[in-house]
Short mmCIF file of C-alpha atoms and ligand atoms in Angstrom, two decimals:
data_model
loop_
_atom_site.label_atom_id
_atom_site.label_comp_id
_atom_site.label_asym_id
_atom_site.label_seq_id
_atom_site.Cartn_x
_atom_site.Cartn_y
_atom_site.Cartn_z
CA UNK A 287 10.12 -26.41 -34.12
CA UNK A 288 6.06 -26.39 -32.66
CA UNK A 289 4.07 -25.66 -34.99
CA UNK A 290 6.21 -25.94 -38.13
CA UNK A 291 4.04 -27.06 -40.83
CA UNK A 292 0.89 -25.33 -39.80
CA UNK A 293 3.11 -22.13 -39.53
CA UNK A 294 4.87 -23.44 -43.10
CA UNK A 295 1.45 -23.59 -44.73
CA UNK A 296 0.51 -19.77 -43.32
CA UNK A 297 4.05 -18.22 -44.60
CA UNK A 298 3.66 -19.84 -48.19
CA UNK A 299 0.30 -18.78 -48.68
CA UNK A 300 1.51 -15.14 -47.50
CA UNK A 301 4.12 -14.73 -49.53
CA UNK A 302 1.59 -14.84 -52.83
CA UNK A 303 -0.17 -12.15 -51.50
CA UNK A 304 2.01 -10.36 -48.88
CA UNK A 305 -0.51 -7.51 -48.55
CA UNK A 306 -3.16 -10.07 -47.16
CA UNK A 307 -3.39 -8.49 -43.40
CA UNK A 308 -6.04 -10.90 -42.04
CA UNK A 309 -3.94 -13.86 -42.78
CA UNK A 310 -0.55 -12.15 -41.90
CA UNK A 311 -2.38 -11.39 -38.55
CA UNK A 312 -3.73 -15.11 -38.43
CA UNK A 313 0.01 -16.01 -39.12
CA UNK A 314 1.18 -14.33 -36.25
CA UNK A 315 -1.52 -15.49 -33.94
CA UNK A 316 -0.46 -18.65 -34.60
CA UNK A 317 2.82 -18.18 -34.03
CA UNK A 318 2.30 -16.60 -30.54
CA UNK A 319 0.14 -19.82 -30.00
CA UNK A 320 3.50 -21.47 -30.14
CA UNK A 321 5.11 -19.39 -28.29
CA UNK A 322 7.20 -18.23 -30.79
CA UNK A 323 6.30 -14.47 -30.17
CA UNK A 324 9.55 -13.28 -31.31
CA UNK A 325 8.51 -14.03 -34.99
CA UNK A 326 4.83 -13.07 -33.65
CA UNK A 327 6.09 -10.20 -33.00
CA UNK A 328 7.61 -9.26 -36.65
CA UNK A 329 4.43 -10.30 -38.62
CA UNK A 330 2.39 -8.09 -36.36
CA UNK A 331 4.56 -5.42 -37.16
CA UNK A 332 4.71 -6.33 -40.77
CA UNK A 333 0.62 -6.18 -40.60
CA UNK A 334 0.78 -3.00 -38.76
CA UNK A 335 2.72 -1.40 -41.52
CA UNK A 336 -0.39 -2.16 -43.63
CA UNK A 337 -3.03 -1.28 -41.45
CA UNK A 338 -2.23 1.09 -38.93
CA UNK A 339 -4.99 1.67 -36.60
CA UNK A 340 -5.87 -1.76 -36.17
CA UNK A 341 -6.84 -2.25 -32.68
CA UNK A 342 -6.32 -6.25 -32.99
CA UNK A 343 -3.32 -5.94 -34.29
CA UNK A 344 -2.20 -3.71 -31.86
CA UNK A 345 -3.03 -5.70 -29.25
CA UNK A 346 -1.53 -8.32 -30.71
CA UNK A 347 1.89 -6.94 -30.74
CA UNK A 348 1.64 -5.70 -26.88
CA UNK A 349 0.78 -9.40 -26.28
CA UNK A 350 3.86 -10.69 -28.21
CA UNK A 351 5.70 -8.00 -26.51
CA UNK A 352 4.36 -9.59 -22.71
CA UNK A 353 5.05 -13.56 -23.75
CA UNK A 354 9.01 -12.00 -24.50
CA UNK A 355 9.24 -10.44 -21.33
CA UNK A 356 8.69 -6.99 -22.80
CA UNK A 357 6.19 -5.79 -20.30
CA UNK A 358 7.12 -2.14 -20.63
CA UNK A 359 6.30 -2.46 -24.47
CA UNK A 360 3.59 -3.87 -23.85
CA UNK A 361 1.93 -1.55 -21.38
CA UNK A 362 2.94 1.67 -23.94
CA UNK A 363 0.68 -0.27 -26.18
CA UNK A 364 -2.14 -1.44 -23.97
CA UNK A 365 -2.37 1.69 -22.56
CA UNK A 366 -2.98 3.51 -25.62
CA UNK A 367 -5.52 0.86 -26.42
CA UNK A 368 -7.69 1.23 -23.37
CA UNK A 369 -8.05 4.94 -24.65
CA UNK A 370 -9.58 4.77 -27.82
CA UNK A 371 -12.63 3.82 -29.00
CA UNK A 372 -13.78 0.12 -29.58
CA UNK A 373 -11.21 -1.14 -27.41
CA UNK A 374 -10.97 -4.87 -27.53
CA UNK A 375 -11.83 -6.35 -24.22
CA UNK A 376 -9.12 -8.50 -24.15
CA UNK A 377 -7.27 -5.42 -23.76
CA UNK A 378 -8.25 -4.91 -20.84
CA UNK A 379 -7.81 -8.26 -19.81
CA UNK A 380 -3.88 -7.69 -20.90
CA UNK A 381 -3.69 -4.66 -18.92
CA UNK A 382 -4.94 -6.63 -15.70
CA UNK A 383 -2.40 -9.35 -16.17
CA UNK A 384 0.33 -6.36 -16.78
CA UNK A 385 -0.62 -4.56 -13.78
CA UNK A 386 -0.37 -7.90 -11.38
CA UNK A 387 2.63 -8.23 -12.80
CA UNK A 388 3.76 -4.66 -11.68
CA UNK A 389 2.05 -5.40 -8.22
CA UNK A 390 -0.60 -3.26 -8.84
CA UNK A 391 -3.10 -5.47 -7.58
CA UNK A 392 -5.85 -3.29 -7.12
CA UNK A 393 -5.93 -1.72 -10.25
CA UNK A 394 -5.37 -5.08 -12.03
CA UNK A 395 -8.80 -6.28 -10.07
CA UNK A 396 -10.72 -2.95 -11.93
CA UNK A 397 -9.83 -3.99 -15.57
CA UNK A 398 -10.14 -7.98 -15.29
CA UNK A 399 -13.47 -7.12 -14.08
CA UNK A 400 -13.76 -4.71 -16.74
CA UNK A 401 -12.72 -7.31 -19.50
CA UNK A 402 -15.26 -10.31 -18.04
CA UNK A 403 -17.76 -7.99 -17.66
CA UNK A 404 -17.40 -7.01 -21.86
CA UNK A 405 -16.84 -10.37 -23.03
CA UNK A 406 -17.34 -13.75 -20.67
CA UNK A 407 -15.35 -15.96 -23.16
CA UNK A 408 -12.65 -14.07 -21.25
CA UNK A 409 -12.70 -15.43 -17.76
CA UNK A 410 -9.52 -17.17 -16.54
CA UNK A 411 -9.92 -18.90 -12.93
CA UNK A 412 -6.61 -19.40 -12.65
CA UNK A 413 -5.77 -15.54 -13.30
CA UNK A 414 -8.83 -14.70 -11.05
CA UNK A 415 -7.68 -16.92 -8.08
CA UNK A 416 -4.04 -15.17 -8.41
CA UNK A 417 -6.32 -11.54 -8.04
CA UNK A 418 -8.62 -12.70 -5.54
CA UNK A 419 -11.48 -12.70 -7.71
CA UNK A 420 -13.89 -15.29 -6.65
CA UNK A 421 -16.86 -16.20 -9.09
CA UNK A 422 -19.61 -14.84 -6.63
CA UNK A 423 -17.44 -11.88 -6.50
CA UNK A 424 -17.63 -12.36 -2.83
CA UNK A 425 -13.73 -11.73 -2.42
CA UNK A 426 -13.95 -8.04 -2.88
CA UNK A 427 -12.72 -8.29 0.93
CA UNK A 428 -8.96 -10.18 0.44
CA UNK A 429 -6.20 -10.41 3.09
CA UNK A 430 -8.60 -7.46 4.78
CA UNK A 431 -8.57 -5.08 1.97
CA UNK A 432 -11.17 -4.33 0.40
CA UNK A 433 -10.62 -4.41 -3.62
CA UNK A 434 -11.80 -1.24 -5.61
CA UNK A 435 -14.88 -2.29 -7.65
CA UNK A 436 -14.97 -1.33 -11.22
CA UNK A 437 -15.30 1.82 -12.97
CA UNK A 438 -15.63 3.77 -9.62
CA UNK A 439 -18.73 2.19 -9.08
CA UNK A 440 -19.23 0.54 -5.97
CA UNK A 441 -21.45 0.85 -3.47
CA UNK A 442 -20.27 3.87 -1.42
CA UNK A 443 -21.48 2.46 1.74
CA UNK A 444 -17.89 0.88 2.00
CA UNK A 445 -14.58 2.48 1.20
CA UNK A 446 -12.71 0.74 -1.67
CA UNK A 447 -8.72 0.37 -1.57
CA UNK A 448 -8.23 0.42 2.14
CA UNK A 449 -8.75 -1.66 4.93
CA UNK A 450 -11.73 -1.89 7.03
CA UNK A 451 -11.16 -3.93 10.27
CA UNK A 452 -11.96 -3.73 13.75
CA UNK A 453 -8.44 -4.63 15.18
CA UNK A 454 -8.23 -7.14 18.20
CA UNK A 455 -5.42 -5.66 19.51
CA UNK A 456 -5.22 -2.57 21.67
CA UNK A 457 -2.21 -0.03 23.91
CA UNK A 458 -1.45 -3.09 25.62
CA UNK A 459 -0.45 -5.17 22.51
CA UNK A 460 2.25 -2.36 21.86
CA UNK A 461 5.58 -1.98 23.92
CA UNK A 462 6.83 0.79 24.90
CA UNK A 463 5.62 4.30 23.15
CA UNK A 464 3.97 5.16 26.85
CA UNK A 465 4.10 8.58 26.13
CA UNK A 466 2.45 8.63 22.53
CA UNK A 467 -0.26 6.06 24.05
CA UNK A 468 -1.09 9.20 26.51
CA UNK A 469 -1.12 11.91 23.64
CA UNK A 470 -3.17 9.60 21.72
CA UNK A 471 -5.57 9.23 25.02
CA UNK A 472 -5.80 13.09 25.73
CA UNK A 473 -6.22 14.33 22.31
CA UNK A 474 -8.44 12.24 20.35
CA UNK A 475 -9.78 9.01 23.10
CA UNK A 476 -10.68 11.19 25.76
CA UNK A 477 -12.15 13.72 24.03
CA UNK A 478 -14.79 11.11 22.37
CA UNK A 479 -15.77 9.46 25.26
CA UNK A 480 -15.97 12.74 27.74
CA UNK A 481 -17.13 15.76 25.62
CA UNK A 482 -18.61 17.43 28.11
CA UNK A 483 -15.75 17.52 30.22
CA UNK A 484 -13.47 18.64 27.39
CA UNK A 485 -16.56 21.47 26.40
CA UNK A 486 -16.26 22.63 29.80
CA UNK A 487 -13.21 23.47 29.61
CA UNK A 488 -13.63 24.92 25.98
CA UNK A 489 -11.28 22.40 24.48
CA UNK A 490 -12.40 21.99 20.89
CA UNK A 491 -12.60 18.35 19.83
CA UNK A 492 -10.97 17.64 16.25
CA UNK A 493 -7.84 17.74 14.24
CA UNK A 494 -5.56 14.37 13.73
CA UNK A 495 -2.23 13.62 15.35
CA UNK A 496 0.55 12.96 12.73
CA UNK A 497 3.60 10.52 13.77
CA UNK A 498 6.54 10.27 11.84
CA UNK A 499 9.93 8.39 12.28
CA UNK A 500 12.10 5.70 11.10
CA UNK A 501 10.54 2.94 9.51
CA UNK A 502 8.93 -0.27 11.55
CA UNK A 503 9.08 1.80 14.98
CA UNK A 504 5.37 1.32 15.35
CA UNK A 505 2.98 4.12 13.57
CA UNK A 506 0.87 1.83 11.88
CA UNK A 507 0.79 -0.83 14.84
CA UNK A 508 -0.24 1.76 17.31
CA UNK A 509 -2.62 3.45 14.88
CA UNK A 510 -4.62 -0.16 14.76
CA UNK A 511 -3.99 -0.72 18.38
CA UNK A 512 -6.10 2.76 19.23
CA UNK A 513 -8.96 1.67 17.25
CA UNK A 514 -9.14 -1.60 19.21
CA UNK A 515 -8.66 0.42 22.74
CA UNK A 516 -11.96 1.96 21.75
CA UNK A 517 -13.59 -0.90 19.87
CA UNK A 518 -13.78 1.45 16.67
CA UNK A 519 -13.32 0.40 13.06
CA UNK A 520 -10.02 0.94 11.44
CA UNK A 521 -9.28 1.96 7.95
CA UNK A 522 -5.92 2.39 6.81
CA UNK A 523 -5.53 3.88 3.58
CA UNK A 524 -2.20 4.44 1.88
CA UNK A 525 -2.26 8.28 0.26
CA UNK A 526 0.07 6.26 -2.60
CA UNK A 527 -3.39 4.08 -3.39
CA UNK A 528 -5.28 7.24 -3.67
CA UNK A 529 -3.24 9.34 -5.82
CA UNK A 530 -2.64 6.37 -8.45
CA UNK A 531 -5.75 4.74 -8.38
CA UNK A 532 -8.33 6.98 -8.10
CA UNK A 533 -7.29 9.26 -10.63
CA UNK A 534 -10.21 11.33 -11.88
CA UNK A 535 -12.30 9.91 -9.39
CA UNK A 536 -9.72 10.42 -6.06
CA UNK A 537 -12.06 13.85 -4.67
CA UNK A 538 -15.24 12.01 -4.62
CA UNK A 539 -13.57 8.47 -3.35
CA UNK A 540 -11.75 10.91 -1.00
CA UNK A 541 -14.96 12.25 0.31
CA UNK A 542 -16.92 9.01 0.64
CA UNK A 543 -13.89 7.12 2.88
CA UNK A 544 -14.96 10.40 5.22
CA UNK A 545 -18.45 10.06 5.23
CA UNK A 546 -18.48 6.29 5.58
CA UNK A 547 -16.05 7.25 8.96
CA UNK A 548 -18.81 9.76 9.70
CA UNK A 549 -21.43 7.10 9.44
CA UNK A 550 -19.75 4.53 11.37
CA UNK A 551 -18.66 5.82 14.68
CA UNK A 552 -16.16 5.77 16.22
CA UNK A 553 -13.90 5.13 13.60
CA UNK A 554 -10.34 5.22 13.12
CA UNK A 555 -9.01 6.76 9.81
CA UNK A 556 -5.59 6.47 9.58
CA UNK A 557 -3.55 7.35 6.37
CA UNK A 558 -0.50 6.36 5.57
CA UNK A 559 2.71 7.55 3.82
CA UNK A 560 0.70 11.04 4.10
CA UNK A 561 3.80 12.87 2.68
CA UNK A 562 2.68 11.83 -0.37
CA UNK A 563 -0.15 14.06 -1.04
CA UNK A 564 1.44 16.54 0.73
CA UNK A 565 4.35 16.83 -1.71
CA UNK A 566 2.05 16.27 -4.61
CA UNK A 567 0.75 19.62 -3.61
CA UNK A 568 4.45 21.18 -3.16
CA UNK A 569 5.26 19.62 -6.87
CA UNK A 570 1.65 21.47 -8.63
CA UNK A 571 2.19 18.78 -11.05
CA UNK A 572 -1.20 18.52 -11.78
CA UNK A 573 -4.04 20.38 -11.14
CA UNK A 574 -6.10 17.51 -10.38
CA UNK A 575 -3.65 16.37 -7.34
CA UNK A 576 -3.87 20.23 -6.39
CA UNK A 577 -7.71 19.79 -6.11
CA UNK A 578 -7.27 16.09 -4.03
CA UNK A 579 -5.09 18.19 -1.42
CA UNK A 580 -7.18 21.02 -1.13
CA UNK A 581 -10.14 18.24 -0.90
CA UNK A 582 -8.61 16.09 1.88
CA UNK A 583 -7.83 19.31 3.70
CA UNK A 584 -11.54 20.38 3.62
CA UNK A 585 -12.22 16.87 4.85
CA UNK A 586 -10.20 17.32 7.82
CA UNK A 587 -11.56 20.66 8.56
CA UNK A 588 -14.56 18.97 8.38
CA UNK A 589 -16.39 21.75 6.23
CA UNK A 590 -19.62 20.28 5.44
CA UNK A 591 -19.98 18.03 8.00
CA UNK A 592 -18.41 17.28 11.55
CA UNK A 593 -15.54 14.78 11.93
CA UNK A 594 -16.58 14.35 15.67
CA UNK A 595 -16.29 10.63 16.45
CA UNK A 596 -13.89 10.52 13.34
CA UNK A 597 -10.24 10.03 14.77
CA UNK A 598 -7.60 11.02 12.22
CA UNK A 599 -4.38 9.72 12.53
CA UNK A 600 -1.69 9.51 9.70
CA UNK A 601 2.00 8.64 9.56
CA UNK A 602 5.16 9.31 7.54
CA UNK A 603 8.78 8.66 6.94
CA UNK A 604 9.28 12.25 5.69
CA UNK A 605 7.62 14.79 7.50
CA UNK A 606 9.97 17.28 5.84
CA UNK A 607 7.77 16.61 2.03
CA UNK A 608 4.44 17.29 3.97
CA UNK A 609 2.60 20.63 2.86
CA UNK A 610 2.82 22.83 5.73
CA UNK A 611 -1.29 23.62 5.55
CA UNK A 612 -1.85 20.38 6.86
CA UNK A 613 0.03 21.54 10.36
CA UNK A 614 -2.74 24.08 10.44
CA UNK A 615 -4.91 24.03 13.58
CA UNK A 616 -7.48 21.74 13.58
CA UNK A 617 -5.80 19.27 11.12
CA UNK A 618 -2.81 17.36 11.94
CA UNK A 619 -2.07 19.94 14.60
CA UNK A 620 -0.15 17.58 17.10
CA UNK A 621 2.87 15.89 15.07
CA UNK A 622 4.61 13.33 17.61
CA UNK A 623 7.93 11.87 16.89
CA UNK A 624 7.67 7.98 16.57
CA UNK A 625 11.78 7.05 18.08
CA UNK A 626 12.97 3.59 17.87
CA UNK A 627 11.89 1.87 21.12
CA UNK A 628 14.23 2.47 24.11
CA UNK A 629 15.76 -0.37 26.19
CA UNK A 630 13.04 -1.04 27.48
CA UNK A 631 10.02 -0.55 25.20
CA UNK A 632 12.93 -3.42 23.44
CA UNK A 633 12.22 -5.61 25.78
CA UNK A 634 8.51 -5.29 25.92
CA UNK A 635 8.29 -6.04 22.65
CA UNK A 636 10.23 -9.34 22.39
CA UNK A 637 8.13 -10.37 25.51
CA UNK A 638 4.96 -9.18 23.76
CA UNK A 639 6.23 -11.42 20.40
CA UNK A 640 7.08 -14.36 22.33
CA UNK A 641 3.54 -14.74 24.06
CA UNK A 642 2.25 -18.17 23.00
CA UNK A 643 5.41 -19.90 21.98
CA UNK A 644 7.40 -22.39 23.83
CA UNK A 645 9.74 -20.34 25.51
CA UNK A 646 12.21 -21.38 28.24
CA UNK A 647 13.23 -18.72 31.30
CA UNK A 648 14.11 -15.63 28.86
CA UNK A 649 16.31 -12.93 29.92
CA UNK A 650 14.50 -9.75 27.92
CA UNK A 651 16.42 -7.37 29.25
CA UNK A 652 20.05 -8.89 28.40
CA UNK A 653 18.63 -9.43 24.45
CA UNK A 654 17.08 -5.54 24.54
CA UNK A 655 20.71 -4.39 25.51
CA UNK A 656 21.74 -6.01 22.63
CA UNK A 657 19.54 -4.48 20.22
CA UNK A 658 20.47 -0.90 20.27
CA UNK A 659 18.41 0.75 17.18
CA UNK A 660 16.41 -1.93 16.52
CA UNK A 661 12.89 -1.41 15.47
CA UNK A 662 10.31 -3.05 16.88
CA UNK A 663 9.45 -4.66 13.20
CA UNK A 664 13.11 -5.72 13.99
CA UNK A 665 12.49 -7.11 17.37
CA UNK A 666 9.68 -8.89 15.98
CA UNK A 667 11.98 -10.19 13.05
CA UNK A 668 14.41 -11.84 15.96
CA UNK A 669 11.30 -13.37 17.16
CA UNK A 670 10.25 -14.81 13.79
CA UNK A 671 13.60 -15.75 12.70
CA UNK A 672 14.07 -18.05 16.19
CA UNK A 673 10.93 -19.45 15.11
CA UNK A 674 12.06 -20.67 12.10
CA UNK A 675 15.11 -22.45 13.08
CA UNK A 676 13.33 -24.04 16.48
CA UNK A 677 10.76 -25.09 14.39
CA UNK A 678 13.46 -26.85 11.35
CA UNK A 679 15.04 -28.60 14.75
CA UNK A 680 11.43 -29.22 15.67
CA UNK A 681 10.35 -31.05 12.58
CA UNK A 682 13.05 -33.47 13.27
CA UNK A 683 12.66 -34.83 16.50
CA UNK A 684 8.75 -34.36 16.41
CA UNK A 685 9.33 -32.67 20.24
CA UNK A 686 8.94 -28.84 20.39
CA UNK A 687 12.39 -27.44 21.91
CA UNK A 688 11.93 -23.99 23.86
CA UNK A 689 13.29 -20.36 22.83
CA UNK A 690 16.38 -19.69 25.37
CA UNK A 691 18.00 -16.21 25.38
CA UNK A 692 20.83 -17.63 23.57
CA UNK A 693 18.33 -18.50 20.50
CA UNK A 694 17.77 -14.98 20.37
CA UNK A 695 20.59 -13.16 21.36
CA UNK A 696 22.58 -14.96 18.14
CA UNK A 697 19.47 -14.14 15.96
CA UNK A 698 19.94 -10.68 16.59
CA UNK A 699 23.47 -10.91 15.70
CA UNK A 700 22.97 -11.92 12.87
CA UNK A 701 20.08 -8.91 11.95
CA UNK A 702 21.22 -5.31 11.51
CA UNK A 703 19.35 -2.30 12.73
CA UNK A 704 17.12 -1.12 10.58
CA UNK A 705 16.43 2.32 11.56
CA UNK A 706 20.25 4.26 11.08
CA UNK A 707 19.84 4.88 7.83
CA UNK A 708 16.48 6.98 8.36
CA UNK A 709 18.51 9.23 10.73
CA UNK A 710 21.37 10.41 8.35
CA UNK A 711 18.88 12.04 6.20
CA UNK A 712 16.53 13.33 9.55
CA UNK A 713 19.49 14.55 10.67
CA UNK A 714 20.19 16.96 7.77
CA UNK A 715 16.35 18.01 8.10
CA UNK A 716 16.20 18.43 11.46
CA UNK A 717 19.77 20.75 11.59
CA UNK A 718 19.56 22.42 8.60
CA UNK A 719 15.38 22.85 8.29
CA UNK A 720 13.64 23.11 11.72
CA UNK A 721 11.15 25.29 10.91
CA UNK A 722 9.90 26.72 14.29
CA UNK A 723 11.47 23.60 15.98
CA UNK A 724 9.44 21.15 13.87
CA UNK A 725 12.53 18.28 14.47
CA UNK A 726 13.94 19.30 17.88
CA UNK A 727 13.02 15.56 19.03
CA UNK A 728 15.08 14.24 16.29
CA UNK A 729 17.54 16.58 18.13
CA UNK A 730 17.30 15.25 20.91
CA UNK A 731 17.21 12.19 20.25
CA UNK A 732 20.50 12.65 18.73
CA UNK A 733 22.03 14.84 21.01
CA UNK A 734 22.28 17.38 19.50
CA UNK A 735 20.45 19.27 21.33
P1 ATP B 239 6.42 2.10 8.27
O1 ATP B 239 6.86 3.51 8.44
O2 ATP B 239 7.38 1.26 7.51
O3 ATP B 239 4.99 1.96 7.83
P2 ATP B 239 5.62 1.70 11.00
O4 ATP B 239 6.31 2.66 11.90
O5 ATP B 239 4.21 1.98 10.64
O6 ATP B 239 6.50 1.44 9.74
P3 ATP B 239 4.66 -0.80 11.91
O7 ATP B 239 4.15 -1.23 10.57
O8 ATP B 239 3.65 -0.35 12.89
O9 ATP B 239 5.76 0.28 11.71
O10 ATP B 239 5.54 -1.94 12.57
C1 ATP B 239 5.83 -3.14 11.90
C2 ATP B 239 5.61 -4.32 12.83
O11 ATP B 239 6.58 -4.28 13.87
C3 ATP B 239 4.27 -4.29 13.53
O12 ATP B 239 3.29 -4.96 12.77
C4 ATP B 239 4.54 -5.00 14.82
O13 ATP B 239 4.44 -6.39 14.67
C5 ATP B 239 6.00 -4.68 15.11
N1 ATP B 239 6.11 -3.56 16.05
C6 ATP B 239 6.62 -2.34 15.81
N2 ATP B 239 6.59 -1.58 16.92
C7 ATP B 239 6.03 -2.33 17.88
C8 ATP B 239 5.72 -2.11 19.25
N3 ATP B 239 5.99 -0.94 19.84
N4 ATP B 239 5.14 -3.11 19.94
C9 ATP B 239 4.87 -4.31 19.36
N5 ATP B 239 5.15 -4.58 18.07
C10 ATP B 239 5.72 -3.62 17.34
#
């Protein structure tokens, strides 16, 4: 087995003096080195038994726990770790690779920084490519998000864990939703670019529009595409992000992502999954999620300083978990039902998909007919899938061979609609819990109504 005699040598010299930690912990080390962490894992125990607080020790057992697999181990450990004092650095640099591993990207940027910036020795390009960590630390800005800088502190002239874009696309790069585009226009575009007409009229400029619906109809597209109707930045920033990775530090990141909006106008703030801070309120878990709340809801009533310029849009599956203070006037005080796309908003969008690719004479209207409930993330996923296969056929013959109808018709027979399964649970809502009738478009759209 690797590393027999080495490891043969270590366990005969340990079993004269059985109580020698250093070289029971030198043992295991060298086991895990051999990726034997199983038995790494009992002689860090056994060492453990003798020395209890040993940070290295400890470590060393969460990282015997991660080579097996054990990640949830691991992280008990690790965690612990990073609060006590003296914490190893490569603890930290555990923690990273433990967070990747649990998708937490962001988060998993913050602590490899955190362990390079204690101990160099601990840099790992490989590891730092995976997190987009470049060695001028130029790649804070990856994919188009922008990474959250260490400890909190970054320079607060940019929001960290959200996008910042100005989006290229604008209404016309969305099908259908013709009469959301107009709401969108008279409540926050107009409004911006004709103040004096709307002050003349004593229409107060402010508050945020709220969309919810079934998943992929379009909230988030739309969101980006009213930024780029105005030629305003966009920064999307997913309430999930803020609750879990700015804890401690969420009110004043909170605050900053609203100045920075302030400072750059016009500016599109969008945030998604906005239930979630909502029901965090509901919940009173925590004190310190009550405080976030009641801080984002300050922010949109623009307390200290004026959000005009600032449009505020945010979007959620489950309208029914928001906290009804943020329906107040003045905040998200216009809540528009996102609905899958109709026929023809169906049809828009596979024509809107298919721009650029080699398409022959395509009959829209006879593949929207057969797409009842799709999305338009599932229109777009007919598109994609055709694609795919033209493009396997392609590679063949060398030739590119057009989309026909056909293509796509059997591509979206073979795709189910993805938005159903939304509506048996916004059904219940909306019949059993329409609070001054909150959900009579999910009504209607039903017919229930
Ligand atoms: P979720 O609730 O899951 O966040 P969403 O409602 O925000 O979903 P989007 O992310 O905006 O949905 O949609 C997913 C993708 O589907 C978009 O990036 C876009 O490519 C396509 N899409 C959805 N609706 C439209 C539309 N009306 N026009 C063009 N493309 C669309």
């Amino acid at each position: 087995m690797a590393g027999d005699d080495s490891i043969r040598g270590l366990r005969e010299a340990l079993a004269q003096t059985p109580d020698n930690v250093p070289l029971r912990k030198l043992l295991a080390e060298t086991l895990l080195g051999f990726g034997r962490a199983d038995e790494a894992e009992q002689e860090f125990r056994e060492a453990l038994s003798r020395d209890r607080n040993n940070a290295e020790l400890k470590l060393g057992l969460a990282r015997a726990f991660e080579q097996q697999g054990k990640s949830s181990h691991a992280i008990v450990i690790v965690e612990q770790l990073i609060k006590e004092r003296d914490t190893p650095a490569a603890a930290y640099l555990l923690h990273s690779r433990l967070l990747f591993q649990q998708g937490d990207i962001e988060f998993a940027v913050t602590e490899y920084r955190r362990a390079v910036s204690e101990d160099e020795s601990l840099r790992d390009p490989v590891f730092a490519a995976e997190l987009g960590v470049d060695a001028d630390e130029k790649s804070d800005v990856v994919e188009g998000k922008v990474r959250a800088a260490w400890n909190g502190e970054d320079d607060s002239s940019s929001p960290s864990l959200s996008s910042v874009e100005r989006p290229k696309i604008n209404f016309g790069s969305v099908g259908g939703m013709d009469a959301l585009k107009e709401e969108i226009r008279m409540k926050i575009i107009y409004p911006l670019q004709h103040r004096e007409m709307f002050a003349a009229y004593g229409k107060t400029i402010g508050g945020g529009i709220l969309m919810y619906g079934p998943p992929g109809c379009g909230k988030t597209h739309l969101a980006r595409a009213t930024a780029g109707e105005i030629n305003a930045e966009f920064i999307c920033i997913g309430i999930n992000d803020v609750l879990d990775m700015w804890i401690g530090n969420s009110e004043k990141k909170l605050h900053e992502l609203f100045d920075y909006a302030r400072s750059h106008q016009p500016c599109v703030l969008f945030f998604d999954e906005v239930d979630a801070l909502g029901a965090s309120r509901t919940d009173m878990k925590t004190s310190a999620s009550r405080h976030l709340v009641n801080q984002f809801l300050a922010e949109l009533d623009g307390a200290k300083s004026s959000n005009e310029g600032v449009l505020i849009l945010a979007a959620t599956n489950a309208p029914w978990h928001l906290d009804p203070a943020f329906r107040r006037p003045g905040r998200f005080d216009r809540i528009l039902f996102v609905p899958p796309p109709d026929e023809p908003a169906r049809a828009d969008i596979l024509r809107l998909h298919l721009t650029g690719k080699p398409v022959e004479t395509i009959d829209h209207g006879q593949v929207a007919r057969k797409t009842k409930d799709f999305s338009g993330a599932d229109m777009k996923a007919i598109v994609d899938q055709t694609v795919e296969a033209k493009l396997r056929e392609a590679m063949k013959t060398m030739r590119p061979i057009p989309i026909t109808t056909g293509d796509l018709v059997s591509a979206a027979a073979s795709l189910k609609p993805s938005t159903k399964e939304w509506f048996t649970s916004a059904r219940n809502y909306a019949l059993y819990s329409n609070q001054g009738g909150l959900y009579d478009d999910i009504l209607k759209y039903l017919k229930l109504k």
